[in-house]
Tab-separated table of C-alpha atoms and ligand atoms in Angstrom:
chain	number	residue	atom	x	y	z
A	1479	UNK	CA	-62.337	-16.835	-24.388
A	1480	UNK	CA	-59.215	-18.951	-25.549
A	1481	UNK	CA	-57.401	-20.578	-22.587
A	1482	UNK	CA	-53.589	-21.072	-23.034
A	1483	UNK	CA	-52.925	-23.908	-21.565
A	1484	UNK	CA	-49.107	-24.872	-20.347
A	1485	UNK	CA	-48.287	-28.254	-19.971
A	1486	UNK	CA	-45.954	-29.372	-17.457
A	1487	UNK	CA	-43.061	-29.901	-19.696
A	1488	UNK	CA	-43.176	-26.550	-21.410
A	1489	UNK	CA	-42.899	-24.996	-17.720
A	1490	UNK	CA	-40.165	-27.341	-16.893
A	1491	UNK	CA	-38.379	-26.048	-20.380
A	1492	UNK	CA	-39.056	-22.373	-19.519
A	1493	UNK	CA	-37.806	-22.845	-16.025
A	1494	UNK	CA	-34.174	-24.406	-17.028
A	1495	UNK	CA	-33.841	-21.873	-20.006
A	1496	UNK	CA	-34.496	-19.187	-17.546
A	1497	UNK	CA	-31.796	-20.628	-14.909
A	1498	UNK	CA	-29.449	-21.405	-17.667
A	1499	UNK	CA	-29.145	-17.975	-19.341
A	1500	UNK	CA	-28.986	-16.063	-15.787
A	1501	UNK	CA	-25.927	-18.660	-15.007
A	1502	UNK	CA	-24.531	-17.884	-18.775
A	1503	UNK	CA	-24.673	-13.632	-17.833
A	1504	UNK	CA	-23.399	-14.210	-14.736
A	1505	UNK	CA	-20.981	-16.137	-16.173
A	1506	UNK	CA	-20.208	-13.545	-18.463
A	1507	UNK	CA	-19.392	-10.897	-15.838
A	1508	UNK	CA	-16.067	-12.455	-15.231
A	1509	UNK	CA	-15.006	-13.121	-18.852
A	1510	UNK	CA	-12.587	-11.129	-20.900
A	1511	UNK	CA	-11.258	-8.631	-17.768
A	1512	UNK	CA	-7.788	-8.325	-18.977
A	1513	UNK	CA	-8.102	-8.542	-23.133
A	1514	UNK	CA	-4.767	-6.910	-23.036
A	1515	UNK	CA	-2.153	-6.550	-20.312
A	1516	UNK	CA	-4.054	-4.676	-17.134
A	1517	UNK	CA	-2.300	-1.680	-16.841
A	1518	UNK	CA	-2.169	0.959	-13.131
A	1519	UNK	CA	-0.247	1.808	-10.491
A	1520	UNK	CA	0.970	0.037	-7.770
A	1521	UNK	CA	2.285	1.703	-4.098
A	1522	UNK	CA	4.740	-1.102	-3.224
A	1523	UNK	CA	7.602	-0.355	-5.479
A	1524	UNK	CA	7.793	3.159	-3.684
A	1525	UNK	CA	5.496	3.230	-0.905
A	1526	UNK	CA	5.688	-0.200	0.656
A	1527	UNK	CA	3.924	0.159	3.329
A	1528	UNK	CA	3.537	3.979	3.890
A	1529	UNK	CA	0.522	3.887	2.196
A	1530	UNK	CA	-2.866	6.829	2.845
A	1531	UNK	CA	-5.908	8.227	2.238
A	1532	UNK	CA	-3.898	11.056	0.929
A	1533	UNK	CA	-1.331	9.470	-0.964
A	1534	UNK	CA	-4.341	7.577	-3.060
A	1535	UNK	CA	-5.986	10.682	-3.785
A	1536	UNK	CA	-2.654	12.621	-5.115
A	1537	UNK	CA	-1.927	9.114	-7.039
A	1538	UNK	CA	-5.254	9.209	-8.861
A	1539	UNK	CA	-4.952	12.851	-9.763
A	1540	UNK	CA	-1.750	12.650	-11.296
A	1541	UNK	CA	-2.520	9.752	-13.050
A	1542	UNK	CA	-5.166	11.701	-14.663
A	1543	UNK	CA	-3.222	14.995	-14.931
A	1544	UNK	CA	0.227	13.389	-16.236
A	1545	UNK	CA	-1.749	12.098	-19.088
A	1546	UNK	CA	-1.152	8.041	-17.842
A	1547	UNK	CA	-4.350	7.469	-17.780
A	1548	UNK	CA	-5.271	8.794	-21.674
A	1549	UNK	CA	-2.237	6.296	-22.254
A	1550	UNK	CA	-4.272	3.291	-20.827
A	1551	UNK	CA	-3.251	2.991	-16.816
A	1552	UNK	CA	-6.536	2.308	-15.537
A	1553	UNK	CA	-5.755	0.277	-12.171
A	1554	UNK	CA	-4.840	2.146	-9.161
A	1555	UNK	CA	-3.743	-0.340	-6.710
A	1556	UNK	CA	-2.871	-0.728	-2.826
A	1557	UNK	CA	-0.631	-3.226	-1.951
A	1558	UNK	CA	0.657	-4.742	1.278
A	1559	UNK	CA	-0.142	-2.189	4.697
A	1560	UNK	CA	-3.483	-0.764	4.236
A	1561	UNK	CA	-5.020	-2.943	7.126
A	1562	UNK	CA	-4.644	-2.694	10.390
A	1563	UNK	CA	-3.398	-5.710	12.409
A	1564	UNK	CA	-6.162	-7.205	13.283
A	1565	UNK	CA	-9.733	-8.111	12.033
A	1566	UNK	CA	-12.515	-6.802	13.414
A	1567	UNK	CA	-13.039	-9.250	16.608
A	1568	UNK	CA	-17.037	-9.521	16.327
A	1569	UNK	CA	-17.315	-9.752	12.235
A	1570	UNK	CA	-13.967	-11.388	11.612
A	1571	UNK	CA	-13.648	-8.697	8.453
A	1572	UNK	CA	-10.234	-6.671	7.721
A	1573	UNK	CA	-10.763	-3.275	9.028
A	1574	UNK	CA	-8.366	-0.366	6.936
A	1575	UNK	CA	-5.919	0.711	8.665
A	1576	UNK	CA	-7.535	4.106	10.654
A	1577	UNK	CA	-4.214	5.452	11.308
A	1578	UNK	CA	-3.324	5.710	7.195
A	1579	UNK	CA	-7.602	5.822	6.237
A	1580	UNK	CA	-9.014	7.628	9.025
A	1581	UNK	CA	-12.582	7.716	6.646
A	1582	UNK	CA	-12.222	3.957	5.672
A	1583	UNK	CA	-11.881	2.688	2.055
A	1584	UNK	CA	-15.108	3.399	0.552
A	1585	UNK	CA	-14.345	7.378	0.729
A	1586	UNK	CA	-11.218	6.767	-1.208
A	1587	UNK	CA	-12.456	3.765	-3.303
A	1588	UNK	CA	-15.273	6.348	-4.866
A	1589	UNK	CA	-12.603	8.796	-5.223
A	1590	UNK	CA	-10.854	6.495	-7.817
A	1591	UNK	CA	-13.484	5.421	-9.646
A	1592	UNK	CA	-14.798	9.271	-9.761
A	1593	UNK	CA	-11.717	9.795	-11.808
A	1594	UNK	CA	-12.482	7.185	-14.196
A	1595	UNK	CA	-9.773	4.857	-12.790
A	1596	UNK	CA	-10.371	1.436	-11.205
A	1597	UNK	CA	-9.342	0.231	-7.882
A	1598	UNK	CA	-7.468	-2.804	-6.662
A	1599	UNK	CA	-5.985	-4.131	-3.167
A	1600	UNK	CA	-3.443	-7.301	-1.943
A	1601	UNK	CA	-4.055	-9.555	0.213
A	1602	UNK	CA	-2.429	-12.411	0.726
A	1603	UNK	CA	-3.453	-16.409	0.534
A	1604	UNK	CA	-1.658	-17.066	3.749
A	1605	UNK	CA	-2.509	-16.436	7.150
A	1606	UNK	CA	-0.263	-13.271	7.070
A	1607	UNK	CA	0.422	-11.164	4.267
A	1608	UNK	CA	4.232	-10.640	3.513
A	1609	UNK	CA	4.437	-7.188	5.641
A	1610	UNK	CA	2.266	-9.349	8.838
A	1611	UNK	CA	-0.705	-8.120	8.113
A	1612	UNK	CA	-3.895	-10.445	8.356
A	1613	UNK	CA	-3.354	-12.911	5.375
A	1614	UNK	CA	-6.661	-14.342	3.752
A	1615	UNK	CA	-6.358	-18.085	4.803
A	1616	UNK	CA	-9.819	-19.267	5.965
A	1617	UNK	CA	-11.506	-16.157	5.395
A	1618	UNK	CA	-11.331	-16.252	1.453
A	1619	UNK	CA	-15.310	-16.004	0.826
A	1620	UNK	CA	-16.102	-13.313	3.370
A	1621	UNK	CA	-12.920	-10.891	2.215
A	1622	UNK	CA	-14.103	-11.550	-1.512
A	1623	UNK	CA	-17.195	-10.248	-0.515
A	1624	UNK	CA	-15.897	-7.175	2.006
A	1625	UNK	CA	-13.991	-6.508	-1.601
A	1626	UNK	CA	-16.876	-6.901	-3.458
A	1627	UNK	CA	-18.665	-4.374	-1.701
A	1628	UNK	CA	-16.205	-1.900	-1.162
A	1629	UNK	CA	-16.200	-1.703	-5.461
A	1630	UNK	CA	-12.716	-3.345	-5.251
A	1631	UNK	CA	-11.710	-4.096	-9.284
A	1632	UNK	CA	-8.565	-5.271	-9.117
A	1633	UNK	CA	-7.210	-7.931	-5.984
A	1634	UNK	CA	-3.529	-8.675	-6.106
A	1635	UNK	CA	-3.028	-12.674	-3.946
A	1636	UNK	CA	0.418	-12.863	-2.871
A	1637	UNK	CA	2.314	-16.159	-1.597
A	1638	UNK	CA	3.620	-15.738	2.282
A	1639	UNK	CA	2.685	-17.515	5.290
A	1640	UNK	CA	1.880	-20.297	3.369
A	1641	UNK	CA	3.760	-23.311	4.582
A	1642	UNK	CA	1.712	-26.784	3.431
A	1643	UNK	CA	-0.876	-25.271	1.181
A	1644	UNK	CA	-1.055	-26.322	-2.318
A	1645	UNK	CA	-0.954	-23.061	-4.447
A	1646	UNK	CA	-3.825	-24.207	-7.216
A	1647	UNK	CA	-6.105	-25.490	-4.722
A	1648	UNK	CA	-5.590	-21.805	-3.086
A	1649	UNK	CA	-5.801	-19.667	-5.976
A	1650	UNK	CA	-8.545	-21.385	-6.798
A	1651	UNK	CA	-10.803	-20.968	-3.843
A	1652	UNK	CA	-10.263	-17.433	-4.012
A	1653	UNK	CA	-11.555	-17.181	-7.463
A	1654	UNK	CA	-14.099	-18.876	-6.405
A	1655	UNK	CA	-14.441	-16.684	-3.753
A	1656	UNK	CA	-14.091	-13.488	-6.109
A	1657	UNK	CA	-17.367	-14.850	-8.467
A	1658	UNK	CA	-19.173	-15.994	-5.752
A	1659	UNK	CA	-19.086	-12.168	-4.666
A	1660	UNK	CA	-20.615	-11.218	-7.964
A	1661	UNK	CA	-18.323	-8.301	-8.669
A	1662	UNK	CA	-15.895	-8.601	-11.462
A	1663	UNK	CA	-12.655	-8.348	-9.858
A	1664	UNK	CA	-9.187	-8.601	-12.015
A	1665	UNK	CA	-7.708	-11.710	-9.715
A	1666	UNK	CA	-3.301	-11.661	-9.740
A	1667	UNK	CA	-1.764	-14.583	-8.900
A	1668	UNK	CA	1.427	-13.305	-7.109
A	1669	UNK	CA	3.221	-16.568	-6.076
A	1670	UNK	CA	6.696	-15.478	-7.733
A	1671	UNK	CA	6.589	-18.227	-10.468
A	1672	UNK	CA	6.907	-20.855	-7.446
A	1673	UNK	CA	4.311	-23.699	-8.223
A	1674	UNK	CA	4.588	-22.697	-12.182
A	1675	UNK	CA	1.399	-21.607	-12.570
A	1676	UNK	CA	1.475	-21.050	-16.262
A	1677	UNK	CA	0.402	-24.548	-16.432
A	1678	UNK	CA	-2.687	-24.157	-14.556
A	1679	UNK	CA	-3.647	-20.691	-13.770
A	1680	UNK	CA	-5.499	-20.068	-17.212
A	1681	UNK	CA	-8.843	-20.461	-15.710
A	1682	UNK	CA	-8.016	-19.245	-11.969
A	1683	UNK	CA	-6.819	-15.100	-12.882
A	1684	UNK	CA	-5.927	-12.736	-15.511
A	1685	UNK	CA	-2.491	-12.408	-14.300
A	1686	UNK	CA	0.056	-14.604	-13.153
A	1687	UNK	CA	3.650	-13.499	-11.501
A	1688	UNK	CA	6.528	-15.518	-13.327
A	1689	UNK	CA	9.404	-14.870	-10.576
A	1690	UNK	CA	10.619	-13.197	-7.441
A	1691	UNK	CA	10.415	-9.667	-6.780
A	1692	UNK	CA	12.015	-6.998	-8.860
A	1693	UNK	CA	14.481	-4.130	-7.966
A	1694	UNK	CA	15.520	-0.398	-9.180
A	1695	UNK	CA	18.758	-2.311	-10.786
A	1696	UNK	CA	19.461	-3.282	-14.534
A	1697	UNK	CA	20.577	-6.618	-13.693
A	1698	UNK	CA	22.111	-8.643	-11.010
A	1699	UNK	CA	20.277	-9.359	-7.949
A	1700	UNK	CA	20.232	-8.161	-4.779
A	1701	UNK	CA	21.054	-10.066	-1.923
A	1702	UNK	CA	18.603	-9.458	0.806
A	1703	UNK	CA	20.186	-12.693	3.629
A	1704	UNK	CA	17.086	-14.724	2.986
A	1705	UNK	CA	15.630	-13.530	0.112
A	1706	UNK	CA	16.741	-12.013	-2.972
A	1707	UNK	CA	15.299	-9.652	-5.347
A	1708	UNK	CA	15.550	-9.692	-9.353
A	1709	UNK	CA	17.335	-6.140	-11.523
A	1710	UNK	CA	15.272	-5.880	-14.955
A	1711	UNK	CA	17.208	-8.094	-17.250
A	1712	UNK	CA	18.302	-11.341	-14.671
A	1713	UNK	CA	14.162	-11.463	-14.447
A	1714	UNK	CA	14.013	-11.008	-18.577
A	1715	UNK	CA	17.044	-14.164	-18.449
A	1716	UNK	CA	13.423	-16.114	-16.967
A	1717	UNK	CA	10.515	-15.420	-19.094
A	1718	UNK	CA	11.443	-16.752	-22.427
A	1719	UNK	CA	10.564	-20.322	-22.182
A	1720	UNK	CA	6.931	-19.182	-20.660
A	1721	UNK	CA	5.554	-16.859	-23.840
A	1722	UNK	CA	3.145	-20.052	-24.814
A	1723	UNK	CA	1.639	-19.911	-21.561
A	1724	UNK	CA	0.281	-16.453	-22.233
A	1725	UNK	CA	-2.514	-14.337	-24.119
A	1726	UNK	CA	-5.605	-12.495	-24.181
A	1727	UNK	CA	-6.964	-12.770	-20.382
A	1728	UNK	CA	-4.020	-14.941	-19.003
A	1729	UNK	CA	-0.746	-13.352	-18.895
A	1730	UNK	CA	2.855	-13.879	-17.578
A	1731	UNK	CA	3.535	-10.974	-15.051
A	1732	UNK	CA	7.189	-10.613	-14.713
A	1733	UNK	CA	6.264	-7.676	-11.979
A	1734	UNK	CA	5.582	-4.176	-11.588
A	1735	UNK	CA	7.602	-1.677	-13.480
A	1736	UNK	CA	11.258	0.071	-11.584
A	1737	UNK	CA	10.905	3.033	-14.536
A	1738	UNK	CA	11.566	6.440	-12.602
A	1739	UNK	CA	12.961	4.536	-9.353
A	1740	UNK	CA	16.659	5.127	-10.338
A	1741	UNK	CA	17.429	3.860	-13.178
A	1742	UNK	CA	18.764	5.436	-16.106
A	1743	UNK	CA	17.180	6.828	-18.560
A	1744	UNK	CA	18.683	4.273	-21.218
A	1745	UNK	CA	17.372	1.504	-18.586
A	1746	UNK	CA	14.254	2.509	-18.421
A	1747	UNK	CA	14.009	3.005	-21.880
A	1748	UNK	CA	14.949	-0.667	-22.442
A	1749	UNK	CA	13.087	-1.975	-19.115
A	1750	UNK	CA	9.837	-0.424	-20.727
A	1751	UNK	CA	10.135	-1.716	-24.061
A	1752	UNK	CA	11.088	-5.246	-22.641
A	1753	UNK	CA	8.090	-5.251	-20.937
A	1754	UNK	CA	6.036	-3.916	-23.906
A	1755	UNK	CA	7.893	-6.931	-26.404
A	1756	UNK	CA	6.796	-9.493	-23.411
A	1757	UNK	CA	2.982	-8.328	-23.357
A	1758	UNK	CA	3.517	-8.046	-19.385
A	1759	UNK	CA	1.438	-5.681	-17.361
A	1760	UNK	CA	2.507	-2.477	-17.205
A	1761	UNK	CA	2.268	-1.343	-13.211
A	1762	UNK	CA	3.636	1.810	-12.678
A	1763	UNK	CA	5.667	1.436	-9.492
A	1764	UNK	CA	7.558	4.920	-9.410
A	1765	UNK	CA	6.235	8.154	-7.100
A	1766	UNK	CA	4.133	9.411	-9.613
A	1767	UNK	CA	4.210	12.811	-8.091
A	1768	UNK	CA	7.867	13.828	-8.570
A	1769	UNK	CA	8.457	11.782	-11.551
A	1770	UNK	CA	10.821	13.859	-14.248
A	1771	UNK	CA	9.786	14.514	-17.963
A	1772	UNK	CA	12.010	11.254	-19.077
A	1773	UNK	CA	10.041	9.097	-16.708
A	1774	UNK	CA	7.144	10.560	-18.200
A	1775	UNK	CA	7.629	10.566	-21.359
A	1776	UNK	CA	8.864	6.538	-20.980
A	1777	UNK	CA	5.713	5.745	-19.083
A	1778	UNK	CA	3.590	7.260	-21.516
A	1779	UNK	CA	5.386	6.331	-25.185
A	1780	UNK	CA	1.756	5.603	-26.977
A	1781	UNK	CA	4.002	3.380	-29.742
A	1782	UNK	CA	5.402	1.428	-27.150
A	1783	UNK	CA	2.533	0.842	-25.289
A	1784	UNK	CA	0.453	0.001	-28.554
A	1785	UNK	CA	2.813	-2.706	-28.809
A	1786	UNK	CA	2.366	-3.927	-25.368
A	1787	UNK	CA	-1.591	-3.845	-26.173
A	1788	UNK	CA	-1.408	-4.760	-29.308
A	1789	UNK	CA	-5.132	-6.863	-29.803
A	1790	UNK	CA	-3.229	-10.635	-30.880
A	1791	UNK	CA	-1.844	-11.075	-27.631
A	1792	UNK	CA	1.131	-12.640	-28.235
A	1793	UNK	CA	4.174	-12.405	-26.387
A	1794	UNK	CA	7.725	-11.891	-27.817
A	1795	UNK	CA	10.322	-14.173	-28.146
A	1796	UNK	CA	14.062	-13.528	-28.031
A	1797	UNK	CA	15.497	-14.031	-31.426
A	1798	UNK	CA	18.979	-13.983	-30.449
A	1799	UNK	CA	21.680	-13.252	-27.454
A	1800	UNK	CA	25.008	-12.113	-28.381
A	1801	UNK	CA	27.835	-10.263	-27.553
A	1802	UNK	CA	25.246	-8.633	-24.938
A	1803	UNK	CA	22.622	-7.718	-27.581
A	1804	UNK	CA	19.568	-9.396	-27.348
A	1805	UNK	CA	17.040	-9.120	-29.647
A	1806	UNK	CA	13.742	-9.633	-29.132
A	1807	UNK	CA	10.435	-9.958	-31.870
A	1808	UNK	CA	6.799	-9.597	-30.774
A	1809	UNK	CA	4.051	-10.704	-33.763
A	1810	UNK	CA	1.499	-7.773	-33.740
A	1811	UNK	CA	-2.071	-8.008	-34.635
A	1812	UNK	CA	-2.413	-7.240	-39.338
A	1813	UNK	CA	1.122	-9.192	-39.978
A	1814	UNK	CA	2.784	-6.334	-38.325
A	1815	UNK	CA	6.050	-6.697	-36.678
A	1816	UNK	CA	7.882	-5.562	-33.154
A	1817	UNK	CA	11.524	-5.722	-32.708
A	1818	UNK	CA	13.765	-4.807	-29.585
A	1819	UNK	CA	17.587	-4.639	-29.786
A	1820	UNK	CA	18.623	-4.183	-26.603
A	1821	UNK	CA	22.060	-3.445	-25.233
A	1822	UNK	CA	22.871	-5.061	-22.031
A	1823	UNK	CA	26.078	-4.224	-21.373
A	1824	UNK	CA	28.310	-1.184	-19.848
A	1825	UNK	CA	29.885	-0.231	-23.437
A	1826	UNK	CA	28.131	1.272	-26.681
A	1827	UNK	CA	27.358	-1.540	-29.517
A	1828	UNK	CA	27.484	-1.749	-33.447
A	1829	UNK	CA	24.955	-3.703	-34.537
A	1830	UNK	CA	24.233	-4.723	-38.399
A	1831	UNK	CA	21.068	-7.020	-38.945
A	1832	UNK	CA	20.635	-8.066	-42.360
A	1833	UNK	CA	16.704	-8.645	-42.784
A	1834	UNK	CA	17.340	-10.526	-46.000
A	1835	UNK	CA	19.287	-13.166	-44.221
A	1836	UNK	CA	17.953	-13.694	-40.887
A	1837	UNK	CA	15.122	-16.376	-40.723
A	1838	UNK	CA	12.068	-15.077	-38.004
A	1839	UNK	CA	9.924	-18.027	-37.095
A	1840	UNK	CA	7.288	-17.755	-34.286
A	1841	UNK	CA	7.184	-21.698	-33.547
A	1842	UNK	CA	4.647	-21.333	-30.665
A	1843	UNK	CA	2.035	-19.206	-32.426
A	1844	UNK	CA	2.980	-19.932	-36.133
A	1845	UNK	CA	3.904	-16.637	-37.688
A	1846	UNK	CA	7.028	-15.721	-40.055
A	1847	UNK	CA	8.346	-12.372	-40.669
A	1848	UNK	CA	9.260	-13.170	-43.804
A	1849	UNK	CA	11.498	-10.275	-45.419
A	1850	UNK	CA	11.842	-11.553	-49.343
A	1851	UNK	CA	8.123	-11.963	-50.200
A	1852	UNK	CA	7.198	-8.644	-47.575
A	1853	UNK	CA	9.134	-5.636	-47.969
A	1854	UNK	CA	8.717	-4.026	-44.327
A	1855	UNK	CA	9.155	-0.289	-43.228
A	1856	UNK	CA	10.570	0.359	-39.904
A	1857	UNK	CA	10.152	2.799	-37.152
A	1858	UNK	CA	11.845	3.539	-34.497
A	1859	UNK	CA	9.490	4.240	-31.915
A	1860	UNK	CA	11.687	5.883	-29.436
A	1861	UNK	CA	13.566	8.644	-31.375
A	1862	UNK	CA	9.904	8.685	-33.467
A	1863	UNK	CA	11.918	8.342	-36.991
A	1864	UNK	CA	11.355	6.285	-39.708
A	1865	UNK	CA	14.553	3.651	-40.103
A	1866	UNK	CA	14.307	3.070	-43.658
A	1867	UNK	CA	13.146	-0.879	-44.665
A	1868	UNK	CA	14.128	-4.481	-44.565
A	1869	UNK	CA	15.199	-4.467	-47.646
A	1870	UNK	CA	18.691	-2.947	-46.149
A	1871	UNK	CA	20.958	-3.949	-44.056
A	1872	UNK	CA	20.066	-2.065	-40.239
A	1873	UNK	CA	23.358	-0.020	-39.029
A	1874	UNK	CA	23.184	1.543	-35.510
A	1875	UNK	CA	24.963	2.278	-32.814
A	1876	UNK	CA	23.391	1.379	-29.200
A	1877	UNK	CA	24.407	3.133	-26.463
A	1878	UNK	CA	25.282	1.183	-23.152
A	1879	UNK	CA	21.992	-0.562	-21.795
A	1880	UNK	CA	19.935	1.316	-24.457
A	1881	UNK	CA	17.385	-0.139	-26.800
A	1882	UNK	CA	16.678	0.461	-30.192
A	1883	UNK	CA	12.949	-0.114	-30.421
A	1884	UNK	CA	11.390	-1.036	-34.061
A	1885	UNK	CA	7.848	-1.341	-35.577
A	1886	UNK	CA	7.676	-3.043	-38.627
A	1887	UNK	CA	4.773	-2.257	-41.155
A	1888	UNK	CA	3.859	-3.295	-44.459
B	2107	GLA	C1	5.743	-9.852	-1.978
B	2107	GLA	C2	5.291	-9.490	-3.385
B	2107	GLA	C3	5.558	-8.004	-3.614
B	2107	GLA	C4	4.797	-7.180	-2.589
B	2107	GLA	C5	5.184	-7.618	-1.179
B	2107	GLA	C6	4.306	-6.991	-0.123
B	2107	GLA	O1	7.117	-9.759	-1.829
B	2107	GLA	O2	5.964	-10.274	-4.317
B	2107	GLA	O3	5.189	-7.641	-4.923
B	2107	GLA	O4	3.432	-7.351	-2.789
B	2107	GLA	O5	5.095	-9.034	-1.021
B	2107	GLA	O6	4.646	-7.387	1.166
């Protein structure tokens, strides 16, 4: 008989590989959540906090049935409201609301994920949320894991309540918090741009929010005594200067989408594409049970949104800003080209944009869209027509806060 012998060494080997590759799958888990831009739903925009049980289910089903989920919203979530005021005295864990989820989460949770969507909640890294709700402060590990185990994939962190904490030290227990759990859960950062976190929330969440809130206007603000919120394009006015920060699993988030909450459908048109050119997540915000065919259609444009997912990861820049047309260029992934004109103001616009004699630098991520040694065609991707190539001059007429929306292929 032929005795293997192991000699203490060998074990010792064996023991750290074994430990090291169960830390490197674990690790794993919680890489490469949010490739592209997470895209869902989100019941603030139109719910606040008149959230349900109900509501959830119809949102879910519709999201299936309108066809927004073939089109790549996956993320159902539940912002502020869906606890009740207290936590549970004995356990210290956030109990759901029984009024608005009479059966709890879990019911409704499985629900979701029956549908092949995912499932997110908010919370909030202060002691109350922004609604006065029971914030997160001090219970960060044992929510994670109450999220965890509910089959939570998505957790939205908002800002309120927060007086004398430092935001990265925050955001970055909670992630913590959120791997600790063991459950791959999407983590946004919703601190409204505050504490910049572009410059350190890379390693902390997928998703980072670059301002305030936004509102069903085009642009403006509007003035709420202590607070304002942002229309479409005073929030667009902020992101420019960020686009480095982004990419692949870290993204700018200038908030959820205002499409089908009274806008026009020329603003929505160009609040969509915007959105799309800036590789921000695209969170439905609208009542997607009464939304119209425009909305629709808009929320579901497969071009557009193949621009917004587009694999590089790069987020647009604005080219130029005149006479109330901006124009905005987004490298896409096989030298392929996106480009927004967008018409901010109350009055149609002739534009004429000579290819040949514009020069298109991407600085930050070193690309060119060079026109003499490429000749380019063009589609428009909202009308669905081909525009002819770069080779001559671009005519059009844009109609007051319309977009013209163009893909550029070789
Ligand atoms: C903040 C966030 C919003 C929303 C509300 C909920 O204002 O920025 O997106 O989550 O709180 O109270």
């Amino acid at each position: 008989m032929i005795k293997k012998q192991f000699s203490f060494p060998s074990i010792l080997a064996l023991l750290l590989f074994s430990t090291l590759s169960t830390k490197n799958l674990f690790a794993q888990k919680f890489e490469n959540l949010a490739p592209t831009p997470p895209m869902g739903w989100n019941s603030w925009n139109t719910f606040q906090t008149n959230i349900s049980e109900q509501l959830v289910k119809d949102i879910a089903d519709v999201l299936v049935s309108s066809g927004m989920k073939d089109a790549g919203y996956t993320y159902l979530v539940l912002d502020d409201g869906w606890m009740a005021m207290e936590r549970d005295p004995k356990t210290g864990d956030l109990i759901p609301d029984p009024k608005k989820f009479p059966n709890g989460l879990k019911p409704v949770i499985d629900y979701v994920h029956s549908k092949g969507l995912k499932f997110g909640l908010y919370n909030c890294a202060g002691t109350k949320t922004c609604a006065g709700y029971p914030g997160t402060r001090g219970y960060e590990y044992q929510d994670a894991r109450l999220y965890a185990s509910l089959g939570t994939d998505y957790l939205k962190f908002d800002w309120c309540n927060t007086e004398g904490i430092n935001a990265k030290e925050a955001y970055t227990t909670m992630s913590k918090a959120l791997k600790t759990a063991g459950r791959p859960i999407v983590f946004s950062l919703c601190e409204w741009g505050n504490n910049q976190p572009w410059l350190w929330a890379e390693p902390v969440g997928q998703l980072w929010r670059t301002t305030g809130d936004i509102t069903a206007q085009f642009d403006g603000i509007k003035n709420h005594g202590t607070w304002h919120a942002n229309g479409v394009m005073t929030i667009v006015d902020m992101q420019d200067t960020l686009r480095k920060y982004a990419g692949p699993n870290h993204w700018n988030d200038p908030d959820m989408l205002e499409v089908g909450n009274g806008l026009t459908p020329a603003q929505n048109r160009s609040h969509y594409s915007l959105w799309a050119i800036l590789s921000a997540p695209l969170i439905a915000g609208n009542d997607l049970r009464k939304m119209n065919d425009q909305t629709r259609a808009v929320l579901t444009n497969k071009d557009v949104i193949a621009v917004n997912q587009d694999g590089l990861g790069i987020q647009g820049f604005r080219h130029r800003n005149k006479d109330s047309v901006q124009i905005w260029i987004k490298p896409l992934s096989n030298g392929e080209w996106a480009v927004c004109f967008v018409n901010r103001s109350s009055v149609a616009k002739q534009i004429e944009f000579n290819w040949q004699n514009e020069t298109i630098i991407d600085k930050d991520f070193n690309k060119t869209l060079d026109t003499k040694a490429n000749t380019y065609k063009l589609r428009e991707l909202w009308t669905k027509k081909d525009a002819g190539t770069t080779k001559a001059v671009l005519k059009a007429t844009i109609q007051p806060y319309d977009v013209l929306m163009l893909r550029l292929t070789k």
